[in-house]
Coordinates of C-alpha atoms in Angstrom, one line a residue:
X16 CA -58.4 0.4 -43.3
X17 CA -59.5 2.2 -46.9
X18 CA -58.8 5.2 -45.8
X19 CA -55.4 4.4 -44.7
X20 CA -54.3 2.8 -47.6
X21 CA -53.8 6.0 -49.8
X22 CA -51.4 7.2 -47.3
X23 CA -48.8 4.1 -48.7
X24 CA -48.9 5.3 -51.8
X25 CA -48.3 9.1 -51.3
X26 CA -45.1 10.9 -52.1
X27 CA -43.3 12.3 -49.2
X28 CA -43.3 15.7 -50.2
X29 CA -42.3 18.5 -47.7
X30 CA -42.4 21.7 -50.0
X31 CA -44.5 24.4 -49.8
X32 CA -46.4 26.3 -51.8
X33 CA -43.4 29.3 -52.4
X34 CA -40.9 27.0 -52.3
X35 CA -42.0 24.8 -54.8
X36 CA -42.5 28.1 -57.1
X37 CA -39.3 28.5 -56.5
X38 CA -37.7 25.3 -56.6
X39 CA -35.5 23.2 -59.5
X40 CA -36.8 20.9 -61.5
X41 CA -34.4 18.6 -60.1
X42 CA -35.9 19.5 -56.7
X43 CA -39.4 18.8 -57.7
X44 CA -38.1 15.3 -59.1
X45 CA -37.1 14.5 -55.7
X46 CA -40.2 15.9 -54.1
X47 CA -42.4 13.7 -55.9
X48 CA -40.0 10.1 -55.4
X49 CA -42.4 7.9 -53.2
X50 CA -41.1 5.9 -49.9
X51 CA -40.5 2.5 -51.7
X52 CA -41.0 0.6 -48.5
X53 CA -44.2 1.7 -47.9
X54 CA -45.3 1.1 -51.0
X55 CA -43.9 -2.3 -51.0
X56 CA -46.2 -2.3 -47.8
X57 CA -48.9 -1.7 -49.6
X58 CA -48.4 -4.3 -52.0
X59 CA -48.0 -7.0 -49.2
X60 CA -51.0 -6.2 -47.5
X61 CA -53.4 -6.2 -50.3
X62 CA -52.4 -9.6 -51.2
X63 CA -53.6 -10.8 -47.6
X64 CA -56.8 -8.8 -47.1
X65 CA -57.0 -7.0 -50.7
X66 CA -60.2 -10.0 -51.5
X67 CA -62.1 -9.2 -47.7
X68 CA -61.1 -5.3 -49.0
X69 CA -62.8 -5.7 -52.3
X70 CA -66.1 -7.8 -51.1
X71 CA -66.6 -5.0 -48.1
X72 CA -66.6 -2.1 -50.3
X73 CA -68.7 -3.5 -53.3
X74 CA -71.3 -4.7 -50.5
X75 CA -71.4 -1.3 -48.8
X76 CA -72.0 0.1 -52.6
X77 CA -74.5 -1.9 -53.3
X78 CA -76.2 -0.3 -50.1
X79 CA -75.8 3.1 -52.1
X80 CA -72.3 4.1 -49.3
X81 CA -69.7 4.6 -52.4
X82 CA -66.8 6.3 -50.3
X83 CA -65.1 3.1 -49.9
X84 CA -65.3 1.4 -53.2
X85 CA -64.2 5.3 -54.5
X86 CA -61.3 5.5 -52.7
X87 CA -60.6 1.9 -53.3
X88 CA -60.5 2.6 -57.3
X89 CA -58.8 5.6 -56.6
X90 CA -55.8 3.3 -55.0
X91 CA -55.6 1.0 -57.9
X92 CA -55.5 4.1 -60.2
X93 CA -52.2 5.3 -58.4
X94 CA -51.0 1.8 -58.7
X95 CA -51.4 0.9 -62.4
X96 CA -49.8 4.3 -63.0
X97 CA -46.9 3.3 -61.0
X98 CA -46.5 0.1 -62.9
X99 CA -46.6 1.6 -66.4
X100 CA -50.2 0.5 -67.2
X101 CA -51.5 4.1 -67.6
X102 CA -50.4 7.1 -69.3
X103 CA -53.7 9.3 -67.8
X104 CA -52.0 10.9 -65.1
X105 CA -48.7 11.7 -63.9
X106 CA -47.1 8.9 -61.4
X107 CA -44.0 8.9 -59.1
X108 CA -41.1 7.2 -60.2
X109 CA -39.9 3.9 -58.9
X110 CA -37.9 1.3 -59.1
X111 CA -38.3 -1.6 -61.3
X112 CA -38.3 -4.1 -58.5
X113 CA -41.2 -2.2 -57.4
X114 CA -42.8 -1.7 -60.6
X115 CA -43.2 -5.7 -61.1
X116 CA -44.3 -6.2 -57.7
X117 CA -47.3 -4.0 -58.3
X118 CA -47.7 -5.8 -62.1
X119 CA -48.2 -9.1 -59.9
X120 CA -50.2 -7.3 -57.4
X121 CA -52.4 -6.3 -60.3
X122 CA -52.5 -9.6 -62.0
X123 CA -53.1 -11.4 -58.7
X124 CA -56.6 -9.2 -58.6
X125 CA -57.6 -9.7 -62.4
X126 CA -56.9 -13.1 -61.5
X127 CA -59.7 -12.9 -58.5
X128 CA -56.9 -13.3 -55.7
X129 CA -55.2 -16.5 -56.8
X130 CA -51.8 -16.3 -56.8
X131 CA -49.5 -16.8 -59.7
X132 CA -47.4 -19.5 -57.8
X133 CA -48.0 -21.5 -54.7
X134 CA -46.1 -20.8 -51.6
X135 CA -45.1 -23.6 -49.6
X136 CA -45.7 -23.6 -46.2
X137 CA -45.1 -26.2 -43.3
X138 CA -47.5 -29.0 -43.5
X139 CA -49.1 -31.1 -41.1
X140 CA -48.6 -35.1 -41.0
X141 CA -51.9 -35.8 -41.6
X142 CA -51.4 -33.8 -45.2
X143 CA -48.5 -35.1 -45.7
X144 CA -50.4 -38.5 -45.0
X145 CA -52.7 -38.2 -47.8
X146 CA -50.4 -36.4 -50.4
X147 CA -48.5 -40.4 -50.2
X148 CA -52.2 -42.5 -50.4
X149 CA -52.8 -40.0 -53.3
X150 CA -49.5 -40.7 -55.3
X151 CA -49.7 -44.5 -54.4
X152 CA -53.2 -44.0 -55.8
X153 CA -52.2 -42.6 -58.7
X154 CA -49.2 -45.1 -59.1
X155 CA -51.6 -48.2 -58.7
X156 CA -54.0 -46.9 -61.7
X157 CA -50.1 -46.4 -64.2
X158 CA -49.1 -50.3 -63.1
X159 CA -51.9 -52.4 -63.1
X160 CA -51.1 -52.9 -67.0
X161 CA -48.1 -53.5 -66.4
X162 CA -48.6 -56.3 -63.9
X163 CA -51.4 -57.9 -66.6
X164 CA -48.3 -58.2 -68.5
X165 CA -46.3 -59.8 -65.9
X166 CA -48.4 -62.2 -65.1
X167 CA -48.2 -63.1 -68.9
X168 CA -44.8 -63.8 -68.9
X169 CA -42.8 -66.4 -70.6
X170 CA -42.1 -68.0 -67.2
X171 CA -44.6 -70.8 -67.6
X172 CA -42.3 -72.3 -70.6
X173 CA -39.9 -72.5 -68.6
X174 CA -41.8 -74.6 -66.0
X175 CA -43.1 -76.7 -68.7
X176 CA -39.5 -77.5 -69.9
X177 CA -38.5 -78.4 -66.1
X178 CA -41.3 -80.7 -65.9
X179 CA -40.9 -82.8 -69.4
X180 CA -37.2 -82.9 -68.2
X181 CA -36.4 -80.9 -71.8
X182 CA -32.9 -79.8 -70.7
X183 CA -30.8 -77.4 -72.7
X184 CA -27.6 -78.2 -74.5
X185 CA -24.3 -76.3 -75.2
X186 CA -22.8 -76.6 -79.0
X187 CA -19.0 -76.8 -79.6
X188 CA -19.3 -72.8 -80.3
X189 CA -20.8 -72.2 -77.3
X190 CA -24.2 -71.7 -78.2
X191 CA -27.3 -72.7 -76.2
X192 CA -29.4 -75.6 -77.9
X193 CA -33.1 -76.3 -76.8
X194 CA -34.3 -79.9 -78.1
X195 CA -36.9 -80.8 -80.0
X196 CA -40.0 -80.7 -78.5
X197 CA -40.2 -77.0 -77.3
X198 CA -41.4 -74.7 -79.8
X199 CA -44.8 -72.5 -81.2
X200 CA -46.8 -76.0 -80.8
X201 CA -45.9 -76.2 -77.2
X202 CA -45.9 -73.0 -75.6
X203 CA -49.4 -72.1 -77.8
X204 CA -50.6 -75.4 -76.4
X205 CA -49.7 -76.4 -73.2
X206 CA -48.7 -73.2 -71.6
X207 CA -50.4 -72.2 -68.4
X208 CA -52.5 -69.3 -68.6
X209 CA -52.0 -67.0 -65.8
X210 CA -55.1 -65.1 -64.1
X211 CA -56.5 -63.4 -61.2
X212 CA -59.0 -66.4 -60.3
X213 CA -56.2 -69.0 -60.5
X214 CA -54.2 -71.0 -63.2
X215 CA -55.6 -74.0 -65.0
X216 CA -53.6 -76.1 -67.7
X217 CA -54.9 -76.7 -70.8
X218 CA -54.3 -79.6 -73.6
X219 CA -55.5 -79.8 -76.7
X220 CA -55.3 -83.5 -76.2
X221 CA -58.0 -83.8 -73.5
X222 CA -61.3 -83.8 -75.0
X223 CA -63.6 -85.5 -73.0
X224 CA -63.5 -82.7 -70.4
X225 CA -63.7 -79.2 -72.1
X226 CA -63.3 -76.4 -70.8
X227 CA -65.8 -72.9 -71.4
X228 CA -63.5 -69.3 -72.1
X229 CA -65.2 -66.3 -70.4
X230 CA -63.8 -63.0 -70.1
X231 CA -63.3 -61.1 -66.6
X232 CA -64.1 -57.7 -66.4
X233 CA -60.8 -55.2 -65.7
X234 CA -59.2 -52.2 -65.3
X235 CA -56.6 -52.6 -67.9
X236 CA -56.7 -53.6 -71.8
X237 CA -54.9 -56.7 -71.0
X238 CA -57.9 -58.7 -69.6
X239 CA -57.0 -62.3 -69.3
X240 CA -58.8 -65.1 -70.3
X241 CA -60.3 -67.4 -66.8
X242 CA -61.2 -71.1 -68.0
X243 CA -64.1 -72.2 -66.1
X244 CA -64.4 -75.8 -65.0
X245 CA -66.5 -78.2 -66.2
X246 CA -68.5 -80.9 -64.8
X247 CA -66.5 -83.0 -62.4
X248 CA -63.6 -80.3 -62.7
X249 CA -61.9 -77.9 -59.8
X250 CA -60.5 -74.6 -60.1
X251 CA -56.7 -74.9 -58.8
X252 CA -56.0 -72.3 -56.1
X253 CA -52.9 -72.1 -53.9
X254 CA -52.9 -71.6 -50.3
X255 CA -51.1 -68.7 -50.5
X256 CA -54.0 -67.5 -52.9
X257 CA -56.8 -68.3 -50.3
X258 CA -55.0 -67.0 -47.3
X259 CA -54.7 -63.3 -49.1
X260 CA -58.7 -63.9 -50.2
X261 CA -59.9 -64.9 -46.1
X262 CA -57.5 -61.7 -45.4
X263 CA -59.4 -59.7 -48.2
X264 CA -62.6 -60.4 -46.6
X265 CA -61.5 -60.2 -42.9
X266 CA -60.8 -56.3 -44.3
X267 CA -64.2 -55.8 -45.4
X268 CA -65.8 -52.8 -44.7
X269 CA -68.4 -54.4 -42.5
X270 CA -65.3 -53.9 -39.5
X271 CA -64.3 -51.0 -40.9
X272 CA -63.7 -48.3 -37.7
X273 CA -65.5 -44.8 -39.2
X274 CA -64.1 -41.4 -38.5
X275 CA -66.3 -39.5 -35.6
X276 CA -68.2 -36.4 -36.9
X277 CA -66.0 -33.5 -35.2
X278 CA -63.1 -35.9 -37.4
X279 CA -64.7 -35.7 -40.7
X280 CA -65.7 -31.9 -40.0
X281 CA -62.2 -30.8 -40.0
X282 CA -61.1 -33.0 -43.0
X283 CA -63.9 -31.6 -45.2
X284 CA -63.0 -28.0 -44.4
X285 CA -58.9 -29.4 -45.4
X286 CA -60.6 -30.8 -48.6
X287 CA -62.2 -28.0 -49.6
X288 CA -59.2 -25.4 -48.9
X289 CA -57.4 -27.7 -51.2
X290 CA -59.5 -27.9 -54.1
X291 CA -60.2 -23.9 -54.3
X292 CA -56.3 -24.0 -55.0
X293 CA -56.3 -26.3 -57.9
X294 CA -57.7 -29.4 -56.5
X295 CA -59.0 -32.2 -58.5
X296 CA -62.6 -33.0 -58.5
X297 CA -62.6 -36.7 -59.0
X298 CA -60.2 -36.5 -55.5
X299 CA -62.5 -33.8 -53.8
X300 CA -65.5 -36.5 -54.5
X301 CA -63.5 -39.4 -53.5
X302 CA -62.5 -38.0 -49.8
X303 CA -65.5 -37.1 -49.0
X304 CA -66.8 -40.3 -50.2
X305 CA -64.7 -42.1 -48.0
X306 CA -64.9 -39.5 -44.9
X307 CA -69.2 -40.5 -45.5
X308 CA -69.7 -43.9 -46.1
X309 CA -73.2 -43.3 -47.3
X310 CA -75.4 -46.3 -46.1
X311 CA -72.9 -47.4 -42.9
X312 CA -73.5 -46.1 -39.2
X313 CA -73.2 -43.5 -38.7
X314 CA -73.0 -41.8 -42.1
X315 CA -75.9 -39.2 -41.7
X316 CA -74.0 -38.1 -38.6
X317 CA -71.0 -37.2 -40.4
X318 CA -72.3 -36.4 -43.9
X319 CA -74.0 -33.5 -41.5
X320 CA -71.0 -32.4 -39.9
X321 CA -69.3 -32.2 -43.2
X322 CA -71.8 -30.0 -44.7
X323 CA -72.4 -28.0 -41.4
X324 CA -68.3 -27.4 -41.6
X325 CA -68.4 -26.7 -45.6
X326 CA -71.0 -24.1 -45.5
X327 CA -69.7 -22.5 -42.6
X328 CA -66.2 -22.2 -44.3
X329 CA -67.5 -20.7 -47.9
X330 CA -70.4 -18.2 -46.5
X331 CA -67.6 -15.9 -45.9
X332 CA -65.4 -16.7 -49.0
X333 CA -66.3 -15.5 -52.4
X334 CA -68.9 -16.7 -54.9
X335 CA -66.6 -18.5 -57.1
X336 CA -65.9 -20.5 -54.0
X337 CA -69.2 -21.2 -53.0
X338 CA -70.1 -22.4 -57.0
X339 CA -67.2 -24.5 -56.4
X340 CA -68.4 -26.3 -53.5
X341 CA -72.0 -26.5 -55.1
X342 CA -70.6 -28.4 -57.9
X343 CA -69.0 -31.0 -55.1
X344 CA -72.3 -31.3 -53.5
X345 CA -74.2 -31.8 -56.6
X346 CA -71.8 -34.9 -57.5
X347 CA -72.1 -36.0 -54.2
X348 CA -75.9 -35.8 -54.3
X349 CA -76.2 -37.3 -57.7
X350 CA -74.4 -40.1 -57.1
X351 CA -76.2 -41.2 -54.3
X352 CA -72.8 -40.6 -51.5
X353 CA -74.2 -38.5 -48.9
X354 CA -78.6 -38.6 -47.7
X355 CA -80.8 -36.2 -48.1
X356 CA -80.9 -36.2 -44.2
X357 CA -77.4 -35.2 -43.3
X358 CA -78.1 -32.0 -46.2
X359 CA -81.1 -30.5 -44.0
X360 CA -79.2 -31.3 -40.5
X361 CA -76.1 -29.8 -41.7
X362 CA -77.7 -26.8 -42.1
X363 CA -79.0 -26.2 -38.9
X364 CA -75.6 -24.3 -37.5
X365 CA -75.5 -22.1 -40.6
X366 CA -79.0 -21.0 -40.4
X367 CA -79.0 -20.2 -36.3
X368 CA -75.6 -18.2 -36.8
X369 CA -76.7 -16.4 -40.1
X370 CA -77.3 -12.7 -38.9
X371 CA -74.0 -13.1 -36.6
X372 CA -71.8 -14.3 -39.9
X373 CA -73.4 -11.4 -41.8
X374 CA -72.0 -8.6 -39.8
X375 CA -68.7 -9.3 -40.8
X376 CA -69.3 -11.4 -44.1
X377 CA -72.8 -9.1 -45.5
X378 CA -72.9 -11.7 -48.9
X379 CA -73.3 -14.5 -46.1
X380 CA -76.9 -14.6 -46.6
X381 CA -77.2 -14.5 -50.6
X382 CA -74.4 -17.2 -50.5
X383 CA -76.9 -19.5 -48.3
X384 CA -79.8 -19.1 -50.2
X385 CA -77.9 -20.1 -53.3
X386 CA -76.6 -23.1 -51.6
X387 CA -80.2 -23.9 -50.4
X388 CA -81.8 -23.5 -53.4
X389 CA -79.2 -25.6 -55.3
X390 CA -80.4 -28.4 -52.2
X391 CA -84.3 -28.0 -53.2
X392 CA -83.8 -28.2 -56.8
X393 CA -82.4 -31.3 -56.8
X394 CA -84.8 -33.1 -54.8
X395 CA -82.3 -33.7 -51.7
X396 CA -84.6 -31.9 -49.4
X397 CA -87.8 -29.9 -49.4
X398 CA -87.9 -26.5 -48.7
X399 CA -90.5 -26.8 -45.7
X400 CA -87.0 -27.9 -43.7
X401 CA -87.2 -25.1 -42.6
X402 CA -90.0 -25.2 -40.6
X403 CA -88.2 -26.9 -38.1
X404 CA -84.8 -25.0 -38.0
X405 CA -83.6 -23.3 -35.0
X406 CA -85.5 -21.3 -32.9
X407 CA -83.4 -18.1 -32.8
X408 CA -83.7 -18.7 -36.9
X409 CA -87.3 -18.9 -37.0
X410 CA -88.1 -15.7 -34.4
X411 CA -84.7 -13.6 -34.7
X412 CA -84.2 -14.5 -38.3
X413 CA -86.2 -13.3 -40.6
X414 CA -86.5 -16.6 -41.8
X415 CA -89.7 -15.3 -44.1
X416 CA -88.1 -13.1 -45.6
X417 CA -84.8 -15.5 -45.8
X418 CA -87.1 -18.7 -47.5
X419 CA -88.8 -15.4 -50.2
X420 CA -85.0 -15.2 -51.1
X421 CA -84.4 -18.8 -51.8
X422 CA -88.0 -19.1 -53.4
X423 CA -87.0 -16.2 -56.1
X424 CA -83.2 -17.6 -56.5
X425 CA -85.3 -21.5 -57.5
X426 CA -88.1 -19.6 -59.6
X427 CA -90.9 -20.9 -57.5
X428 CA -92.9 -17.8 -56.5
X429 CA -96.2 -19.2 -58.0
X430 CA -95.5 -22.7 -55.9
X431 CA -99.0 -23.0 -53.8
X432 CA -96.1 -25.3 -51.4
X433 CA -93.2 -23.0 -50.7
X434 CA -95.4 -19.7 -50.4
X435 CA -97.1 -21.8 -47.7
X436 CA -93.8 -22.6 -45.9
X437 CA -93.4 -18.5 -46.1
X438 CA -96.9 -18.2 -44.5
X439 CA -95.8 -20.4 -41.7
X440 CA -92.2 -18.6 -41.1
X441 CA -93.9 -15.1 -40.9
X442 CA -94.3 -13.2 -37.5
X443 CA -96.6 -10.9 -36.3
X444 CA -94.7 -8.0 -37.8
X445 CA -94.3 -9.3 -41.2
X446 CA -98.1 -10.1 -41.8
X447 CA -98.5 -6.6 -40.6
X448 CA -95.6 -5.2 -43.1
X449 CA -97.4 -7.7 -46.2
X450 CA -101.0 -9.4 -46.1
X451 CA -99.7 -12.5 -47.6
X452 CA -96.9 -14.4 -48.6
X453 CA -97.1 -13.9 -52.1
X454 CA -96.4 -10.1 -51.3
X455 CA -93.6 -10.5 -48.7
X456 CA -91.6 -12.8 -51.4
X457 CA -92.4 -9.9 -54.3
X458 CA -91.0 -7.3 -51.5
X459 CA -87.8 -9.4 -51.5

């Protein structure tokens, strides 16, 4: 495919040597015009596989074969020099619609492959389904001081007036009178103040049984004032109030029906795709979070299958990506939502496919051993996991040689305890190849 690419770019010139001696300037102008539509082509398909493009060549120069990345840079040369960024060289003449095209193209790649705007595409309904629990989310957090508020109304004057029989009165101009009675003393004094727990009346009148004044914990400035009862006293609730508190707990998440693992496999990889595009973290750690349910049945089950799924999807996407979804694991890990467990099962499928991903994705390997490493340093898991890994891993592996990589990437190649998980991993051909661990890991 690199080697095709220049072939877009070149200008379709049919002269030859004599003739072009011979030819107008006007004629060489012409000769030199590039097909626009195949260099529209060009720009198309680099914004598909231009990222895979870029990772294969740099990974094949890192191996010391340069031909690729060469004619690679070459490419982009032709391409700035079409869209007006250089002035080294000459470059065939296009059209301004083409010109800003390849400006994008080259913005798009500064840019590491992230496009300037995102393109809609059909969704399904179960994204569609959590875009709507998302904005009611958010719309819950914006009113909750606003219903505080409510609830503080001026309504309960009212209700006091109805209940001392305090009617209003009309003037002769028409003007509403309120009679004596209701005024700052009152609705200061008697009003009923309005909470979460309930509503109990107040007098300033009744002192033998007093009331105590705590403050309840909430999510909003307002936080109103709950009177507690004293001796002898009961906390008025309506029925309507208890029936929504029995439905409450009937809710609980002690009934709560759990997603399966092959379910919450698929939704992390959907998670993930959307938060390399923008997402936001405290949602990335909140779905997952709920997909888990660390502590419930079943959660080691399918906080495994989430990782299995998550590491699978980044080992071939690029490094930024795979930091990405190290930072989400480290939250996760910190605060307590997924067990160490479901970390060192997930990784089972990763670690038994490694050398098969690595064919077509050759930074598959680093990009494990960085997410492994970020595991062991945090105390999730030990590194002697691997000890009991898959068997194709442990014989066909070069699992030695893959736990030296993740020793060096922690800084632990003087740790008496991982070189001796290295001693253990090593075949019969790598004691022969180095005498000791501490030699195969300094090889690596």
């Amino acid at each position: 495919m690199l080697f095709c690419l220049p072939a877009l770019l070149e200008g379709e010139t049919t002269f030859s040597e004599e003739s072009a001696a011979s030819s107008t300037p006007e004629e060489k102008k012409d000769s030199d015009d590039v097909d626009e539509e195949k260099v529209e082509c060009f720009a198309k398909l680099m914004t598909t596989i231009g990222s895979s493009l870029e990772l294969q060549s740099m990974a094949m120069k890192n191996v010391g074969k340069t031909d690729a990345a060469d004619k690679l840079e070459e490419c982009w040369a032709t391409v700035e020099r079409m869209a007006g960024l250089r002035k080294d060289g000459h470059a065939p003449a296009v059209s301004n619609r083409i010109k800003f095209m390849l400006q994008d193209l080259i913005e798009m790649r500064k840019k590491e492959w992230v496009t300037r705007r995102k393109e809609e595409t059909a969704k399904t309904l179960a994204q569609i389904h959590k875009e709507v629990a998302k904005e009611e989310r958010a719309a819950a957090r914006r009113s909750s001081s606003q219903q505080n508020l409510r609830r503080l109304g001026s309504s309960g004057d009212v209700r006091r007036m109805s209940a001392n029989n305090i009617k209003p009165t009309v003037d002769k101009d028409g003007f509403v009178q309120v009679q004596q009675g209701f005024g700052r003393s009152m609705s200061m004094g008697n009003m009923h103040r309005s909470s979460s727990r309930g509503s109990v009346t107040q007098s300033p009148r009744n002192t033998k049984n007093k009331v105590a004044m705590k403050k309840v914990p909430s999510g909003s400035s307002f936080a109103p004032l709950v009177e507690t009862p004293g001796p002898g006293q009961q906390q008025n609730m309506s029925p309507g109030r208890k029936e929504k508190t029995s439905t409450a707990e009937a809710a609980s998440p002690k009934t709560a029906d759990f997603k399966t693992p092959d379910e919450c496999g698929d939704k992390a990889k959907n998670i993930l795709k959307e938060y390399f595009v923008g997402g936001d973290t405290d949602d990335a750690i909140l779905s997952f979070d709920e997909l888990i349910v660390a502590g419930k049945d079943g959660s080691v089950d399918r906080g495994a299958k989430m990782v299995e799924s998550g590491v699978l999807l980044v080992l071939e996407m690029k490094k930024d990506d795979v930091e990405k979804t190290l930072a989400i694991f480290s939250r996760l890990i910190d605060e307590k939502k997924i067990e160490g467990e479901s970390l060192s099962k997930g990784l089972n499928d990763p670690l038994e496919f490694l050398s098969d991903i690595a064919i077509d994705a050759p930074l598959a390997g680093d990009h494990l051993a960085n997410i492994i490493s970020s595991f062991v340093k945090s105390g999730a898991i030990t590194l002697d996991f691997l000890l009991s890994a898959p068997d194709y891993f442990r014989t066909d592996g070069k699992a030695a040689q893959f736990a030296a990589k993740v020793i060096k990437k922690m800084g632990a190649e003087e740790d008496t305890a991982s070189l001796e998980v290295v001693e253990k991993l090593m075949t019969c051909d790598d004691k022969e190849a180095h005498p000791s661990a501490k030699e195969l890991v300094a090889s690596c």
